[in-house]
Amino acid sequence: MNGPIRVLIVDDEALLRHALRAFLSADDRVDLVGEAADGVEALEAYPACAPDVVLMDIKMPRLGGIETTRRLVEQDPHYRVIALTTFTTEWRALEMLKAGAAGYLVKDSTPEQIVDAIIAAYQGDRVVSPEVQRTFVLDSLDEENPRTAPSEALSEREREIVGLIARGLSNVEIAEALHYAESTVKADIRNINRLWQVENRLQVVLRAAQLGVVSL
């Protein structure tokens, strides 16, 4: 990460924008470069702000978060949008992720969780709040009855890491909990992704639940 991550806040609630501004400004890993009260303002602010990551509300006047995200990602597929919303329903999350969002957080997430999600999205990962993640997993379990192959076996440490991912912990928090270097945790996650043929944390949790590695 070269310098702080540039962040744009898009939300029609002035109080929430103020709260986000307060704690983001206190974290030197991020740089708040702009605010918008709806999707129209966000699209207008985008060229001048040139943010790396956008925190996007879903329900807003004039232009909502799903359509705004779709238009931003059409302009640049590498654009990183994280939904920050009160909605925990699966269909809302799916619509946002299909529009191109890199993450989906609920508004009761802690400041640390939000900053961790910003960093993860910037680095190319997809982050979903545990509440919504659990819905995805349970729905997937209702639809599938997978078979376990020998190649899907994990080491004890990798199983611990999967369990902590399912609890919503970031790589830094996992490293602290297990007393390993963050680089070791990242290497283990890459190996888990390779063994299970998955690409992001949500898919890891889905696969883990299907295989009985975690229970929800």
PDB file of C-alpha atoms in Angstrom:
ATOM      1  CA  MET A   1       0.000   0.000   0.000  1.00  0.00           C
ATOM      2  CA  ASN A   2       1.649   3.200  -1.203  1.00  0.00           C
ATOM      3  CA  GLY A   3       0.240   5.970   0.954  1.00  0.00           C
ATOM      4  CA  PRO A   4      -3.265   6.168   2.424  1.00  0.00           C
ATOM      5  CA  ILE A   5      -6.264   4.745   0.573  1.00  0.00           C
ATOM      6  CA  ARG A   6      -8.444   7.479  -0.921  1.00  0.00           C
ATOM      7  CA  VAL A   7     -12.072   7.110   0.215  1.00  0.00           C
ATOM      8  CA  LEU A   8     -15.318   8.718  -0.959  1.00  0.00           C
ATOM      9  CA  ILE A   9     -18.426   8.517   1.293  1.00  0.00           C
ATOM     10  CA  VAL A  10     -21.852   8.365  -0.382  1.00  0.00           C
ATOM     11  CA  ASP A  11     -24.820   8.512   2.009  1.00  0.00           C
ATOM     12  CA  ASP A  12     -27.897  10.715   2.347  1.00  0.00           C
ATOM     13  CA  GLU A  13     -27.678  10.766   6.167  1.00  0.00           C
ATOM     14  CA  ALA A  14     -25.588  13.754   7.252  1.00  0.00           C
ATOM     15  CA  LEU A  15     -25.115  12.306  10.748  1.00  0.00           C
ATOM     16  CA  LEU A  16     -23.641   9.089   9.381  1.00  0.00           C
ATOM     17  CA  ARG A  17     -21.332  10.995   7.038  1.00  0.00           C
ATOM     18  CA  HIS A  18     -20.162  13.009  10.039  1.00  0.00           C
ATOM     19  CA  ALA A  19     -19.463   9.844  12.071  1.00  0.00           C
ATOM     20  CA  LEU A  20     -17.580   8.221   9.193  1.00  0.00           C
ATOM     21  CA  ARG A  21     -15.612  11.411   8.613  1.00  0.00           C
ATOM     22  CA  ALA A  22     -14.618  11.521  12.287  1.00  0.00           C
ATOM     23  CA  PHE A  23     -13.073   8.072  12.555  1.00  0.00           C
ATOM     24  CA  LEU A  24     -11.695   7.857   9.009  1.00  0.00           C
ATOM     25  CA  SER A  25      -9.872  11.148   9.517  1.00  0.00           C
ATOM     26  CA  ALA A  26      -8.234   9.681  12.622  1.00  0.00           C
ATOM     27  CA  ASP A  27      -6.790   6.682  10.742  1.00  0.00           C
ATOM     28  CA  ASP A  28      -3.635   7.391   8.743  1.00  0.00           C
ATOM     29  CA  ARG A  29      -4.232   4.340   6.504  1.00  0.00           C
ATOM     30  CA  VAL A  30      -7.109   6.115   4.764  1.00  0.00           C
ATOM     31  CA  ASP A  31      -7.660   9.589   3.350  1.00  0.00           C
ATOM     32  CA  LEU A  32     -11.207  10.952   3.092  1.00  0.00           C
ATOM     33  CA  VAL A  33     -11.257  12.752  -0.274  1.00  0.00           C
ATOM     34  CA  GLY A  34     -14.949  13.544  -0.639  1.00  0.00           C
ATOM     35  CA  GLU A  35     -18.577  13.121   0.374  1.00  0.00           C
ATOM     36  CA  ALA A  36     -21.819  12.852  -1.582  1.00  0.00           C
ATOM     37  CA  ALA A  37     -25.455  12.788  -0.446  1.00  0.00           C
ATOM     38  CA  ASP A  38     -26.714  10.573  -3.286  1.00  0.00           C
ATOM     39  CA  GLY A  39     -25.687   8.776  -6.444  1.00  0.00           C
ATOM     40  CA  VAL A  40     -25.951  11.848  -8.665  1.00  0.00           C
ATOM     41  CA  GLU A  41     -23.490  13.733  -6.465  1.00  0.00           C
ATOM     42  CA  ALA A  42     -21.238  10.674  -6.345  1.00  0.00           C
ATOM     43  CA  LEU A  43     -21.011  10.471 -10.134  1.00  0.00           C
ATOM     44  CA  GLU A  44     -20.277  14.195 -10.286  1.00  0.00           C
ATOM     45  CA  ALA A  45     -17.618  13.970  -7.544  1.00  0.00           C
ATOM     46  CA  TYR A  46     -15.850  10.910  -8.956  1.00  0.00           C
ATOM     47  CA  PRO A  47     -13.548  12.597 -11.523  1.00  0.00           C
ATOM     48  CA  ALA A  48     -12.268  15.252  -9.117  1.00  0.00           C
ATOM     49  CA  CYS A  49     -11.975  12.987  -6.052  1.00  0.00           C
ATOM     50  CA  ALA A  50     -10.397  10.010  -7.844  1.00  0.00           C
ATOM     51  CA  PRO A  51     -11.080   7.712  -4.859  1.00  0.00           C
ATOM     52  CA  ASP A  52      -9.644   4.219  -4.490  1.00  0.00           C
ATOM     53  CA  VAL A  53     -12.655   2.956  -2.510  1.00  0.00           C
ATOM     54  CA  VAL A  54     -16.237   4.218  -2.133  1.00  0.00           C
ATOM     55  CA  LEU A  55     -18.459   3.579   0.896  1.00  0.00           C
ATOM     56  CA  MET A  56     -21.916   3.470  -0.689  1.00  0.00           C
ATOM     57  CA  ASP A  57     -25.370   3.554   0.874  1.00  0.00           C
ATOM     58  CA  ILE A  58     -28.089   1.673  -1.042  1.00  0.00           C
ATOM     59  CA  LYS A  59     -31.332   3.598  -0.495  1.00  0.00           C
ATOM     60  CA  MET A  60     -30.837   7.250  -1.448  1.00  0.00           C
ATOM     61  CA  PRO A  61     -32.894   9.948  -3.222  1.00  0.00           C
ATOM     62  CA  ARG A  62     -32.513  10.642  -6.959  1.00  0.00           C
ATOM     63  CA  LEU A  63     -30.095   7.767  -7.634  1.00  0.00           C
ATOM     64  CA  GLY A  64     -29.628   4.769  -5.339  1.00  0.00           C
ATOM     65  CA  GLY A  65     -26.486   2.849  -4.509  1.00  0.00           C
ATOM     66  CA  ILE A  66     -27.052  -0.176  -6.762  1.00  0.00           C
ATOM     67  CA  GLU A  67     -27.418   1.844  -9.962  1.00  0.00           C
ATOM     68  CA  THR A  68     -24.636   4.237  -8.928  1.00  0.00           C
ATOM     69  CA  THR A  69     -22.314   1.303  -8.337  1.00  0.00           C
ATOM     70  CA  ARG A  70     -23.212  -0.194 -11.715  1.00  0.00           C
ATOM     71  CA  ARG A  71     -22.420   3.085 -13.501  1.00  0.00           C
ATOM     72  CA  LEU A  72     -19.145   3.599 -11.640  1.00  0.00           C
ATOM     73  CA  VAL A  73     -17.931   0.071 -12.367  1.00  0.00           C
ATOM     74  CA  GLU A  74     -18.901   0.477 -16.029  1.00  0.00           C
ATOM     75  CA  GLN A  75     -16.581   3.503 -16.137  1.00  0.00           C
ATOM     76  CA  ASP A  76     -13.759   1.527 -14.527  1.00  0.00           C
ATOM     77  CA  PRO A  77     -13.999  -2.222 -13.727  1.00  0.00           C
ATOM     78  CA  HIS A  78     -11.273  -1.802 -11.120  1.00  0.00           C
ATOM     79  CA  TYR A  79     -13.380   0.659  -9.174  1.00  0.00           C
ATOM     80  CA  ARG A  80     -13.862  -0.600  -5.586  1.00  0.00           C
ATOM     81  CA  VAL A  81     -17.275   0.021  -3.984  1.00  0.00           C
ATOM     82  CA  ILE A  82     -18.315  -1.202  -0.541  1.00  0.00           C
ATOM     83  CA  ALA A  83     -22.011  -1.086   0.331  1.00  0.00           C
ATOM     84  CA  LEU A  84     -22.596   0.322   3.815  1.00  0.00           C
ATOM     85  CA  THR A  85     -26.274  -0.151   4.610  1.00  0.00           C
ATOM     86  CA  THR A  86     -28.910  -1.177   7.140  1.00  0.00           C
ATOM     87  CA  PHE A  87     -30.222  -3.935   4.841  1.00  0.00           C
ATOM     88  CA  THR A  88     -29.208  -7.505   5.709  1.00  0.00           C
ATOM     89  CA  THR A  89     -31.455  -9.309   3.200  1.00  0.00           C
ATOM     90  CA  GLU A  90     -29.718 -11.616   0.748  1.00  0.00           C
ATOM     91  CA  TRP A  91     -31.345 -10.207  -2.386  1.00  0.00           C
ATOM     92  CA  ARG A  92     -30.124  -6.692  -1.570  1.00  0.00           C
ATOM     93  CA  ALA A  93     -26.579  -7.971  -1.128  1.00  0.00           C
ATOM     94  CA  LEU A  94     -26.771 -10.011  -4.331  1.00  0.00           C
ATOM     95  CA  GLU A  95     -28.006  -7.020  -6.328  1.00  0.00           C
ATOM     96  CA  MET A  96     -25.183  -4.877  -4.993  1.00  0.00           C
ATOM     97  CA  LEU A  97     -22.530  -7.526  -5.631  1.00  0.00           C
ATOM     98  CA  LYS A  98     -23.894  -8.188  -9.131  1.00  0.00           C
ATOM     99  CA  ALA A  99     -23.650  -4.451  -9.801  1.00  0.00           C
ATOM    100  CA  GLY A 100     -19.918  -4.767  -9.137  1.00  0.00           C
ATOM    101  CA  ALA A 101     -19.509  -3.972  -5.449  1.00  0.00           C
ATOM    102  CA  ALA A 102     -16.394  -5.354  -3.760  1.00  0.00           C
ATOM    103  CA  GLY A 103     -18.047  -5.632  -0.356  1.00  0.00           C
ATOM    104  CA  TYR A 104     -21.237  -5.418   1.670  1.00  0.00           C
ATOM    105  CA  LEU A 105     -21.240  -4.118   5.259  1.00  0.00           C
ATOM    106  CA  VAL A 106     -24.063  -3.299   7.643  1.00  0.00           C
ATOM    107  CA  LYS A 107     -24.047   0.051   9.392  1.00  0.00           C
ATOM    108  CA  ASP A 108     -23.510  -1.393  12.855  1.00  0.00           C
ATOM    109  CA  SER A 109     -20.033  -2.530  11.780  1.00  0.00           C
ATOM    110  CA  THR A 110     -17.290  -1.171  14.026  1.00  0.00           C
ATOM    111  CA  PRO A 111     -14.889   1.507  12.756  1.00  0.00           C
ATOM    112  CA  GLU A 112     -12.142  -1.130  12.752  1.00  0.00           C
ATOM    113  CA  GLN A 113     -14.248  -3.475  10.624  1.00  0.00           C
ATOM    114  CA  ILE A 114     -15.002  -0.708   8.147  1.00  0.00           C
ATOM    115  CA  VAL A 115     -11.352   0.292   7.789  1.00  0.00           C
ATOM    116  CA  ASP A 116     -10.320  -3.363   7.471  1.00  0.00           C
ATOM    117  CA  ALA A 117     -12.928  -3.776   4.724  1.00  0.00           C
ATOM    118  CA  ILE A 118     -11.616  -0.707   2.911  1.00  0.00           C
ATOM    119  CA  ILE A 119      -8.092  -2.126   2.985  1.00  0.00           C
ATOM    120  CA  ALA A 120      -9.260  -5.583   1.904  1.00  0.00           C
ATOM    121  CA  ALA A 121     -11.294  -4.175  -0.996  1.00  0.00           C
ATOM    122  CA  TYR A 122      -8.377  -2.023  -2.102  1.00  0.00           C
ATOM    123  CA  GLN A 123      -6.187  -5.135  -2.120  1.00  0.00           C
ATOM    124  CA  GLY A 124      -8.686  -7.004  -4.294  1.00  0.00           C
ATOM    125  CA  ASP A 125     -10.604  -9.072  -1.740  1.00  0.00           C
ATOM    126  CA  ARG A 126     -14.375  -9.197  -1.265  1.00  0.00           C
ATOM    127  CA  VAL A 127     -15.764  -8.527   2.207  1.00  0.00           C
ATOM    128  CA  VAL A 128     -19.285  -9.304   3.438  1.00  0.00           C
ATOM    129  CA  SER A 129     -20.644  -8.659   6.947  1.00  0.00           C
ATOM    130  CA  PRO A 130     -21.039 -11.855   9.015  1.00  0.00           C
ATOM    131  CA  GLU A 131     -24.817 -11.297   9.289  1.00  0.00           C
ATOM    132  CA  VAL A 132     -25.246 -11.284   5.511  1.00  0.00           C
ATOM    133  CA  GLN A 133     -22.552 -13.890   4.972  1.00  0.00           C
ATOM    134  CA  ARG A 134     -24.481 -16.294   7.224  1.00  0.00           C
ATOM    135  CA  THR A 135     -27.597 -15.868   5.057  1.00  0.00           C
ATOM    136  CA  PHE A 136     -25.626 -16.688   1.909  1.00  0.00           C
ATOM    137  CA  VAL A 137     -24.166 -19.798   3.535  1.00  0.00           C
ATOM    138  CA  LEU A 138     -27.462 -21.148   4.868  1.00  0.00           C
ATOM    139  CA  ASP A 139     -29.192 -20.630   1.518  1.00  0.00           C
ATOM    140  CA  SER A 140     -26.320 -22.373  -0.238  1.00  0.00           C
ATOM    141  CA  LEU A 141     -26.539 -25.318   2.164  1.00  0.00           C
ATOM    142  CA  ASP A 142     -30.259 -25.662   1.424  1.00  0.00           C
ATOM    143  CA  GLU A 143     -29.488 -25.993  -2.303  1.00  0.00           C
ATOM    144  CA  GLU A 144     -26.361 -28.155  -2.337  1.00  0.00           C
ATOM    145  CA  ASN A 145     -25.168 -31.459  -0.961  1.00  0.00           C
ATOM    146  CA  PRO A 146     -21.441 -31.508  -1.858  1.00  0.00           C
ATOM    147  CA  ARG A 147     -19.007 -34.374  -1.592  1.00  0.00           C
ATOM    148  CA  THR A 148     -15.712 -34.043   0.233  1.00  0.00           C
ATOM    149  CA  ALA A 149     -12.600 -34.962  -1.756  1.00  0.00           C
ATOM    150  CA  PRO A 150      -9.204 -35.815  -0.204  1.00  0.00           C
ATOM    151  CA  SER A 151      -7.685 -32.718  -1.790  1.00  0.00           C
ATOM    152  CA  GLU A 152     -10.032 -30.568   0.301  1.00  0.00           C
ATOM    153  CA  ALA A 153      -8.406 -31.591   3.588  1.00  0.00           C
ATOM    154  CA  LEU A 154      -6.817 -28.744   5.547  1.00  0.00           C
ATOM    155  CA  SER A 155      -4.101 -28.572   8.140  1.00  0.00           C
ATOM    156  CA  GLU A 156      -5.150 -27.808  11.705  1.00  0.00           C
ATOM    157  CA  ARG A 157      -3.873 -24.244  11.379  1.00  0.00           C
ATOM    158  CA  GLU A 158      -5.771 -23.733   8.122  1.00  0.00           C
ATOM    159  CA  ARG A 159      -8.955 -25.009   9.768  1.00  0.00           C
ATOM    160  CA  GLU A 160      -8.454 -22.481  12.570  1.00  0.00           C
ATOM    161  CA  ILE A 161      -7.990 -19.721  10.002  1.00  0.00           C
ATOM    162  CA  VAL A 162     -11.165 -20.730   8.169  1.00  0.00           C
ATOM    163  CA  GLY A 163     -13.071 -20.609  11.460  1.00  0.00           C
ATOM    164  CA  LEU A 164     -11.817 -17.096  12.153  1.00  0.00           C
ATOM    165  CA  ILE A 165     -12.651 -15.962   8.616  1.00  0.00           C
ATOM    166  CA  ALA A 166     -16.201 -17.228   9.213  1.00  0.00           C
ATOM    167  CA  ARG A 167     -16.351 -15.038  12.341  1.00  0.00           C
ATOM    168  CA  GLY A 168     -15.515 -12.013  10.195  1.00  0.00           C
ATOM    169  CA  LEU A 169     -11.932 -11.434  11.369  1.00  0.00           C
ATOM    170  CA  SER A 170      -9.466  -9.645   9.099  1.00  0.00           C
ATOM    171  CA  ASN A 171      -6.031 -11.042   8.227  1.00  0.00           C
ATOM    172  CA  VAL A 172      -4.446  -8.795  10.847  1.00  0.00           C
ATOM    173  CA  GLU A 173      -6.888  -9.968  13.538  1.00  0.00           C
ATOM    174  CA  ILE A 174      -6.354 -13.617  12.565  1.00  0.00           C
ATOM    175  CA  ALA A 175      -2.587 -13.188  12.822  1.00  0.00           C
ATOM    176  CA  GLU A 176      -2.961 -11.635  16.275  1.00  0.00           C
ATOM    177  CA  ALA A 177      -5.369 -14.356  17.462  1.00  0.00           C
ATOM    178  CA  LEU A 178      -3.111 -17.203  16.315  1.00  0.00           C
ATOM    179  CA  HIS A 179       0.189 -15.454  17.095  1.00  0.00           C
ATOM    180  CA  TYR A 180       1.468 -15.764  13.528  1.00  0.00           C
ATOM    181  CA  ALA A 181       2.876 -13.210  11.127  1.00  0.00           C
ATOM    182  CA  GLU A 182       0.289 -11.703   8.780  1.00  0.00           C
ATOM    183  CA  SER A 183       2.351 -12.977   5.836  1.00  0.00           C
ATOM    184  CA  THR A 184       1.918 -16.535   7.165  1.00  0.00           C
ATOM    185  CA  VAL A 185      -1.846 -16.088   7.400  1.00  0.00           C
ATOM    186  CA  LYS A 186      -1.991 -14.729   3.846  1.00  0.00           C
ATOM    187  CA  ALA A 187       0.033 -17.700   2.576  1.00  0.00           C
ATOM    188  CA  ASP A 188      -2.307 -20.130   4.335  1.00  0.00           C
ATOM    189  CA  ILE A 189      -5.361 -18.399   2.849  1.00  0.00           C
ATOM    190  CA  ARG A 190      -3.835 -18.620  -0.624  1.00  0.00           C
ATOM    191  CA  ASN A 191      -3.371 -22.348  -0.058  1.00  0.00           C
ATOM    192  CA  ILE A 192      -6.977 -22.733   1.141  1.00  0.00           C
ATOM    193  CA  ASN A 193      -8.170 -20.891  -1.974  1.00  0.00           C
ATOM    194  CA  ARG A 194      -6.059 -23.182  -4.161  1.00  0.00           C
ATOM    195  CA  LEU A 195      -7.248 -26.410  -2.497  1.00  0.00           C
ATOM    196  CA  TRP A 196     -10.907 -25.437  -2.550  1.00  0.00           C
ATOM    197  CA  GLN A 197     -10.754 -23.582  -5.887  1.00  0.00           C
ATOM    198  CA  VAL A 198     -12.312 -20.439  -4.430  1.00  0.00           C
ATOM    199  CA  GLU A 199     -11.424 -16.793  -4.924  1.00  0.00           C
ATOM    200  CA  ASN A 200     -12.513 -14.785  -1.896  1.00  0.00           C
ATOM    201  CA  ARG A 201     -13.472 -14.925   1.783  1.00  0.00           C
ATOM    202  CA  LEU A 202     -17.198 -15.356   1.183  1.00  0.00           C
ATOM    203  CA  GLN A 203     -16.543 -18.397  -1.011  1.00  0.00           C
ATOM    204  CA  VAL A 204     -14.205 -19.801   1.671  1.00  0.00           C
ATOM    205  CA  VAL A 205     -17.001 -19.615   4.257  1.00  0.00           C
ATOM    206  CA  LEU A 206     -19.534 -21.129   1.859  1.00  0.00           C
ATOM    207  CA  ARG A 207     -17.224 -24.051   1.114  1.00  0.00           C
ATOM    208  CA  ALA A 208     -16.305 -24.492   4.774  1.00  0.00           C
ATOM    209  CA  ALA A 209     -19.953 -24.713   5.793  1.00  0.00           C
ATOM    210  CA  GLN A 210     -20.712 -27.170   2.989  1.00  0.00           C
ATOM    211  CA  LEU A 211     -17.837 -29.404   4.147  1.00  0.00           C
ATOM    212  CA  GLY A 212     -18.688 -29.118   7.840  1.00  0.00           C
ATOM    213  CA  VAL A 213     -15.489 -27.251   8.707  1.00  0.00           C
ATOM    214  CA  VAL A 214     -17.622 -24.544  10.336  1.00  0.00           C
ATOM    215  CA  SER A 215     -21.195 -24.613  11.625  1.00  0.00           C
ATOM    216  CA  LEU A 216     -23.523 -21.630  11.561  1.00  0.00           C
TER     217      LEU A 216
END
